[in-house]
């Protein structure tokens, strides 16, 4: 932990010409908490005459264990443009014994625009001792939104024969967040012959990801022209 660690060290020994068993004391006892870094322990041995001898040794407490980083779950994000989507990454869980709050970094960084497809994000958490824990998770940017189709206005045409009339209509338009120019198709092409009555024309716009949006309009072919009558001679 940040306070260090409990350290048990072996007992020192002391010899004396007169006192068979000098009394040994330590500047910091075995089994107590030693802080991070080096601690010099002074050992003092005192004989029955009050003479004392000293020696020292060093207890060094190090942090060599990297933080344990638990990644967030893999993410799926909807694309907002041809470049992909701006993604704010969730904060992972970091467990670290010594450093209270290890700094967390992402590669790529949180808040940047990630491209269409799968991106592997690396999460790193270094502690104050320079140990680095890391992990990865995936961000998948998809385009699942269909284009928005605007159909032309309904068309009314006069029949030019028993089969109907050749009708030309205005082109439809389509907008899509990712694909600049979706492919537009019609259930019946402009300029072809439409039968007498009402025909519903379906407009389909397909983007590069295969998403399709539709709209429709009506073409009505009517016969409103009366016959031309040629009377016999008087």
C-alpha atoms as a printed R data frame, in Angstrom:
    type eleno elety resid chain resno       x       y       z
1   ATOM     1    CA   UNK     A     1   0.000   0.000   0.000
2   ATOM     2    CA   UNK     A     2   1.027   3.656  -0.074
3   ATOM     3    CA   UNK     A     3   2.354   3.394   3.510
4   ATOM     4    CA   UNK     A     4   4.819   0.657   2.531
5   ATOM     5    CA   UNK     A     5   4.797  -2.908   3.831
6   ATOM     6    CA   UNK     A     6   5.275  -5.000   6.974
7   ATOM     7    CA   UNK     A     7   8.856  -6.327   6.913
8   ATOM     8    CA   UNK     A     8  10.211  -9.253   8.891
9   ATOM     9    CA   UNK     A     9  13.984  -9.421   8.905
10  ATOM    10    CA   UNK     A    10  16.347 -11.968  10.518
11  ATOM    11    CA   UNK     A    11  17.775 -11.280  13.967
12  ATOM    12    CA   UNK     A    12  21.204  -9.755  14.371
13  ATOM    13    CA   UNK     A    13  23.910 -11.466  16.437
14  ATOM    14    CA   UNK     A    14  26.382  -9.995  18.917
15  ATOM    15    CA   UNK     A    15  29.459 -11.382  20.679
16  ATOM    16    CA   UNK     A    16  31.214  -9.951  23.705
17  ATOM    17    CA   UNK     A    17  34.299 -11.101  25.643
18  ATOM    18    CA   UNK     A    18  32.620 -10.670  29.021
19  ATOM    19    CA   UNK     A    19  28.857 -10.605  28.587
20  ATOM    20    CA   UNK     A    20  27.661 -13.861  27.185
21  ATOM    21    CA   UNK     A    21  24.422 -12.484  25.750
22  ATOM    22    CA   UNK     A    22  24.453  -8.731  25.050
23  ATOM    23    CA   UNK     A    23  21.056  -7.044  24.800
24  ATOM    24    CA   UNK     A    24  20.197  -6.297  21.165
25  ATOM    25    CA   UNK     A    25  17.843  -3.474  20.119
26  ATOM    26    CA   UNK     A    26  16.836  -2.102  16.747
27  ATOM    27    CA   UNK     A    27  16.022   1.427  15.582
28  ATOM    28    CA   UNK     A    28  12.967  -0.087  13.865
29  ATOM    29    CA   UNK     A    29  11.640  -3.439  14.902
30  ATOM    30    CA   UNK     A    30  11.085  -6.393  12.653
31  ATOM    31    CA   UNK     A    31   7.423  -6.893  11.741
32  ATOM    32    CA   UNK     A    32   6.645  -3.168  11.563
33  ATOM    33    CA   UNK     A    33   5.677  -1.126   8.508
34  ATOM    34    CA   UNK     A    34   8.601   0.171   6.498
35  ATOM    35    CA   UNK     A    35   7.878   3.073   4.115
36  ATOM    36    CA   UNK     A    36   8.638   3.144   0.391
37  ATOM    37    CA   UNK     A    37  12.302   3.653  -0.307
38  ATOM    38    CA   UNK     A    38  15.412   2.735   1.743
39  ATOM    39    CA   UNK     A    39  15.334   2.670   5.549
40  ATOM    40    CA   UNK     A    40  18.562   2.269   7.515
41  ATOM    41    CA   UNK     A    41  18.087   0.072  10.568
42  ATOM    42    CA   UNK     A    42  20.642   0.525  13.346
43  ATOM    43    CA   UNK     A    43  21.317  -2.504  15.529
44  ATOM    44    CA   UNK     A    44  22.694  -1.786  19.021
45  ATOM    45    CA   UNK     A    45  24.157  -4.459  21.291
46  ATOM    46    CA   UNK     A    46  24.766  -3.447  24.950
47  ATOM    47    CA   UNK     A    47  26.798  -5.510  27.415
48  ATOM    48    CA   UNK     A    48  26.420  -5.662  31.184
49  ATOM    49    CA   UNK     A    49  29.036  -2.944  31.624
50  ATOM    50    CA   UNK     A    50  27.073  -0.511  29.485
51  ATOM    51    CA   UNK     A    51  29.349  -0.759  26.512
52  ATOM    52    CA   UNK     A    52  27.507  -0.888  23.219
53  ATOM    53    CA   UNK     A    53  28.356  -1.731  19.674
54  ATOM    54    CA   UNK     A    54  26.354  -0.840  16.579
55  ATOM    55    CA   UNK     A    55  25.898  -2.046  13.034
56  ATOM    56    CA   UNK     A    56  23.457  -1.105  10.282
57  ATOM    57    CA   UNK     A    57  21.611  -2.660   7.401
58  ATOM    58    CA   UNK     A    58  19.171  -1.229   4.854
59  ATOM    59    CA   UNK     A    59  15.581  -2.293   4.205
60  ATOM    60    CA   UNK     A    60  14.422  -1.099   0.766
61  ATOM    61    CA   UNK     A    61  10.709  -1.181  -0.036
62  ATOM    62    CA   UNK     A    62   9.968  -1.033  -3.752
63  ATOM    63    CA   UNK     A    63   6.831  -0.869  -5.867
64  ATOM    64    CA   UNK     A    64   7.455  -3.148  -8.853
65  ATOM    65    CA   UNK     A    65   3.855  -4.251  -9.428
66  ATOM    66    CA   UNK     A    66   1.979  -2.640 -12.333
67  ATOM    67    CA   UNK     A    67  -1.623  -1.501 -11.922
68  ATOM    68    CA   UNK     A    68  -4.265  -4.010 -12.981
69  ATOM    69    CA   UNK     A    69  -6.432  -2.451 -15.691
70  ATOM    70    CA   UNK     A    70  -9.867  -3.905 -16.481
71  ATOM    71    CA   UNK     A    71 -11.015  -2.679 -19.904
72  ATOM    72    CA   UNK     A    72 -14.516  -1.440 -20.601
73  ATOM    73    CA   UNK     A    73 -16.729  -3.606 -22.778
74  ATOM    74    CA   UNK     A    74 -16.253  -3.479 -26.546
75  ATOM    75    CA   UNK     A    75 -18.284  -0.673 -28.120
76  ATOM    76    CA   UNK     A    76 -20.382  -0.319 -31.262
77  ATOM    77    CA   UNK     A    77 -20.933   3.252 -32.448
78  ATOM    78    CA   UNK     A    78 -23.009   4.676 -35.306
79  ATOM    79    CA   UNK     A    79 -21.042   6.611 -37.926
80  ATOM    80    CA   UNK     A    80 -21.883  10.290 -38.182
81  ATOM    81    CA   UNK     A    81 -19.948  11.023 -41.384
82  ATOM    82    CA   UNK     A    82 -17.637   9.607 -43.984
83  ATOM    83    CA   UNK     A    83 -14.709   9.931 -41.553
84  ATOM    84    CA   UNK     A    84 -16.430   7.748 -38.950
85  ATOM    85    CA   UNK     A    85 -17.594   8.989 -35.557
86  ATOM    86    CA   UNK     A    86 -16.263  11.014 -32.647
87  ATOM    87    CA   UNK     A    87 -16.110   8.599 -29.727
88  ATOM    88    CA   UNK     A    88 -15.831   9.422 -26.024
89  ATOM    89    CA   UNK     A    89 -14.253   6.369 -24.426
90  ATOM    90    CA   UNK     A    90 -15.458   5.030 -21.056
91  ATOM    91    CA   UNK     A    91 -13.041   5.029 -18.129
92  ATOM    92    CA   UNK     A    92 -11.664   1.573 -17.275
93  ATOM    93    CA   UNK     A    93 -11.304   0.136 -13.773
94  ATOM    94    CA   UNK     A    94  -7.767   0.379 -12.367
95  ATOM    95    CA   UNK     A    95  -6.607  -1.439  -9.228
96  ATOM    96    CA   UNK     A    96  -3.287  -0.282  -7.786
97  ATOM    97    CA   UNK     A    97  -1.901  -0.947  -4.293
98  ATOM    98    CA   UNK     A    98   0.440   2.016  -3.918
99  ATOM    99    CA   UNK     A    99  -0.550   4.891  -6.199
100 ATOM   100    CA   UNK     A   100  -3.983   6.213  -5.271
101 ATOM   101    CA   UNK     A   101  -5.029   7.421  -8.727
102 ATOM   102    CA   UNK     A   102  -2.834   6.277 -11.625
103 ATOM   103    CA   UNK     A   103  -3.134   8.459 -14.715
104 ATOM   104    CA   UNK     A   104  -5.135   6.789 -17.493
105 ATOM   105    CA   UNK     A   105  -4.288   7.279 -21.157
106 ATOM   106    CA   UNK     A   106  -5.927   5.999 -24.331
107 ATOM   107    CA   UNK     A   107  -4.476   5.321 -27.758
108 ATOM   108    CA   UNK     A   108  -6.228   6.631 -29.837
109 ATOM   109    CA   UNK     A   109  -7.317   9.348 -27.413
110 ATOM   110    CA   UNK     A   110 -10.862   9.649 -26.130
111 ATOM   111    CA   UNK     A   111 -12.933  12.176 -28.062
112 ATOM   112    CA   UNK     A   112 -11.120  11.693 -31.364
113 ATOM   113    CA   UNK     A   113 -12.791  10.573 -34.593
114 ATOM   114    CA   UNK     A   114 -12.476   6.837 -35.170
115 ATOM   115    CA   UNK     A   115 -12.829   5.527 -38.733
116 ATOM   116    CA   UNK     A   116 -15.428   3.132 -40.066
117 ATOM   117    CA   UNK     A   117 -14.662  -0.423 -39.064
118 ATOM   118    CA   UNK     A   118 -12.885  -1.843 -36.016
119 ATOM   119    CA   UNK     A   119 -10.329   0.102 -33.979
120 ATOM   120    CA   UNK     A   120  -8.316  -1.480 -31.166
121 ATOM   121    CA   UNK     A   121  -7.948   0.986 -28.293
122 ATOM   122    CA   UNK     A   122  -5.032   0.557 -25.861
123 ATOM   123    CA   UNK     A   123  -5.549   1.713 -22.271
124 ATOM   124    CA   UNK     A   124  -2.454   2.401 -20.160
125 ATOM   125    CA   UNK     A   125  -2.189   3.245 -16.459
126 ATOM   126    CA   UNK     A   126   1.300   4.073 -15.106
127 ATOM   127    CA   UNK     A   127   1.819   4.324 -11.340
128 ATOM   128    CA   UNK     A   128   4.127   6.708  -9.511
129 ATOM   129    CA   UNK     A   129   6.936   4.141  -9.582
130 ATOM   130    CA   UNK     A   130   6.808   3.907 -13.370
131 ATOM   131    CA   UNK     A   131   5.121   0.518 -13.554
132 ATOM   132    CA   UNK     A   132   2.604   0.462 -16.408
133 ATOM   133    CA   UNK     A   133  -0.494  -1.660 -16.611
134 ATOM   134    CA   UNK     A   134  -2.273  -1.867 -19.953
135 ATOM   135    CA   UNK     A   135  -5.098  -3.598 -21.762
136 ATOM   136    CA   UNK     A   136  -7.135  -3.247 -24.950
137 ATOM   137    CA   UNK     A   137 -10.726  -3.154 -26.106
138 ATOM   138    CA   UNK     A   138 -12.430  -2.687 -29.471
139 ATOM   139    CA   UNK     A   139 -14.571   0.096 -30.906
140 ATOM   140    CA   UNK     A   140 -16.626  -0.812 -33.978
141 ATOM   141    CA   UNK     A   141 -17.931   2.131 -36.021
142 ATOM   142    CA   UNK     A   142 -20.796   1.093 -38.284
143 ATOM   143    CA   UNK     A   143 -23.106   2.764 -40.787
144 ATOM   144    CA   UNK     A   144 -26.567   1.289 -40.228
145 ATOM   145    CA   UNK     A   145 -28.637   4.365 -41.111
146 ATOM   146    CA   UNK     A   146 -30.417   4.366 -44.472
147 ATOM   147    CA   UNK     A   147 -30.357   7.396 -46.776
148 ATOM   148    CA   UNK     A   148 -33.254   9.851 -46.643
149 ATOM   149    CA   UNK     A   149 -35.050   9.915 -50.001
150 ATOM   150    CA   UNK     A   150 -37.060  12.834 -51.349
151 ATOM   151    CA   UNK     A   151 -39.331  11.710 -54.190
152 ATOM   152    CA   UNK     A   152 -40.457  14.045 -56.986
153 ATOM   153    CA   UNK     A   153 -43.993  15.426 -56.984
154 ATOM   154    CA   UNK     A   154 -46.864  13.318 -58.274
155 ATOM   155    CA   UNK     A   155 -47.299  13.472 -62.052
156 ATOM   156    CA   UNK     A   156 -50.511  13.625 -64.088
157 ATOM   157    CA   UNK     A   157 -50.186  12.914 -67.807
158 ATOM   158    CA   UNK     A   158 -52.577  12.651 -70.769
159 ATOM   159    CA   UNK     A   159 -52.794   9.312 -72.508
160 ATOM   160    CA   UNK     A   160 -51.444   9.354 -76.040
161 ATOM   161    CA   UNK     A   161 -52.669   5.920 -77.032
162 ATOM   162    CA   UNK     A   162 -54.289   2.759 -75.702
163 ATOM   163    CA   UNK     A   163 -51.045   1.767 -73.983
164 ATOM   164    CA   UNK     A   164 -50.926   4.995 -71.963
165 ATOM   165    CA   UNK     A   165 -48.240   7.671 -72.294
166 ATOM   166    CA   UNK     A   166 -44.485   8.146 -72.128
167 ATOM   167    CA   UNK     A   167 -43.961  10.072 -68.893
168 ATOM   168    CA   UNK     A   168 -40.864  12.018 -67.892
169 ATOM   169    CA   UNK     A   169 -40.551  12.994 -64.228
170 ATOM   170    CA   UNK     A   170 -38.023  14.983 -62.183
171 ATOM   171    CA   UNK     A   171 -35.205  13.038 -60.517
172 ATOM   172    CA   UNK     A   172 -35.416  12.153 -56.841
173 ATOM   173    CA   UNK     A   173 -32.781  13.258 -54.328
174 ATOM   174    CA   UNK     A   174 -31.150  11.381 -51.457
175 ATOM   175    CA   UNK     A   175 -28.991  12.440 -48.514
176 ATOM   176    CA   UNK     A   176 -26.835  10.205 -46.342
177 ATOM   177    CA   UNK     A   177 -24.497  10.977 -43.430
178 ATOM   178    CA   UNK     A   178 -21.704   8.724 -44.677
179 ATOM   179    CA   UNK     A   179 -22.113   8.133 -48.426
180 ATOM   180    CA   UNK     A   180 -21.893  11.357 -50.428
181 ATOM   181    CA   UNK     A   181 -23.898  10.094 -53.406
182 ATOM   182    CA   UNK     A   182 -26.186   7.138 -52.691
183 ATOM   183    CA   UNK     A   183 -27.206   5.103 -55.736
184 ATOM   184    CA   UNK     A   184 -30.809   5.938 -56.729
185 ATOM   185    CA   UNK     A   185 -33.027   3.505 -58.616
186 ATOM   186    CA   UNK     A   186 -36.690   3.609 -59.674
187 ATOM   187    CA   UNK     A   187 -39.280   0.869 -59.958
188 ATOM   188    CA   UNK     A   188 -40.181   2.403 -63.359
189 ATOM   189    CA   UNK     A   189 -37.750   4.610 -65.191
190 ATOM   190    CA   UNK     A   190 -38.567   8.128 -66.306
191 ATOM   191    CA   UNK     A   191 -39.351   8.395 -70.029
192 ATOM   192    CA   UNK     A   192 -40.939   4.961 -70.293
193 ATOM   193    CA   UNK     A   193 -44.588   4.249 -71.109
194 ATOM   194    CA   UNK     A   194 -46.950   4.312 -68.143
195 ATOM   195    CA   UNK     A   195 -50.278   2.533 -68.416
196 ATOM   196    CA   UNK     A   196 -53.588   4.343 -68.149
197 ATOM   197    CA   UNK     A   197 -54.523   4.717 -64.508
198 ATOM   198    CA   UNK     A   198 -52.337   5.199 -61.443
199 ATOM   199    CA   UNK     A   199 -48.815   3.787 -61.112
200 ATOM   200    CA   UNK     A   200 -46.860   4.036 -57.858
201 ATOM   201    CA   UNK     A   201 -43.177   4.585 -58.533
202 ATOM   202    CA   UNK     A   202 -40.859   3.489 -55.709
203 ATOM   203    CA   UNK     A   203 -37.539   5.304 -55.386
204 ATOM   204    CA   UNK     A   204 -34.728   3.425 -53.637
205 ATOM   205    CA   UNK     A   205 -31.462   5.018 -52.487
206 ATOM   206    CA   UNK     A   206 -28.670   2.651 -51.389
207 ATOM   207    CA   UNK     A   207 -25.541   3.784 -49.541
208 ATOM   208    CA   UNK     A   208 -22.072   2.216 -49.602
209 ATOM   209    CA   UNK     A   209 -22.874   0.081 -46.533
210 ATOM   210    CA   UNK     A   210 -25.903  -1.441 -48.263
211 ATOM   211    CA   UNK     A   211 -28.515   0.465 -46.264
212 ATOM   212    CA   UNK     A   212 -31.531   1.339 -48.430
213 ATOM   213    CA   UNK     A   213 -34.050   4.146 -47.981
214 ATOM   214    CA   UNK     A   214 -37.244   4.405 -50.021
215 ATOM   215    CA   UNK     A   215 -39.929   6.909 -50.997
216 ATOM   216    CA   UNK     A   216 -42.706   6.839 -53.566
217 ATOM   217    CA   UNK     A   217 -44.802   9.060 -55.793
218 ATOM   218    CA   UNK     A   218 -47.727   8.572 -58.180
219 ATOM   219    CA   UNK     A   219 -47.942   8.805 -61.941
220 ATOM   220    CA   UNK     A   220 -51.524   9.078 -63.158
221 ATOM   221    CA   UNK     A   221 -52.260   8.690 -66.852
222 ATOM   222    CA   UNK     A   222 -55.746   9.862 -67.784
223 ATOM   223    CA   UNK     A   223 -57.757   9.967 -70.974
224 ATOM   224    CA   UNK     A   224 -59.510  13.348 -70.917
225 ATOM   225    CA   UNK     A   225 -59.499  14.030 -74.675
226 ATOM   226    CA   UNK     A   226 -62.845  13.461 -76.414
227 ATOM   227    CA   UNK     A   227 -62.957  11.569 -79.709
228 ATOM   228    CA   UNK     A   228 -62.699  13.545 -82.967
229 ATOM   229    CA   UNK     A   229 -65.954  12.969 -84.870
230 ATOM   230    CA   UNK     A   230 -66.147  13.255 -88.644
231 ATOM   231    CA   UNK     A   231 -69.755  13.480 -89.747
232 ATOM   232    CA   UNK     A   232 -70.919  12.191 -93.148
233 ATOM   233    CA   UNK     A   233 -71.758  14.717 -95.857
234 ATOM   234    CA   UNK     A   234 -75.161  16.287 -95.836
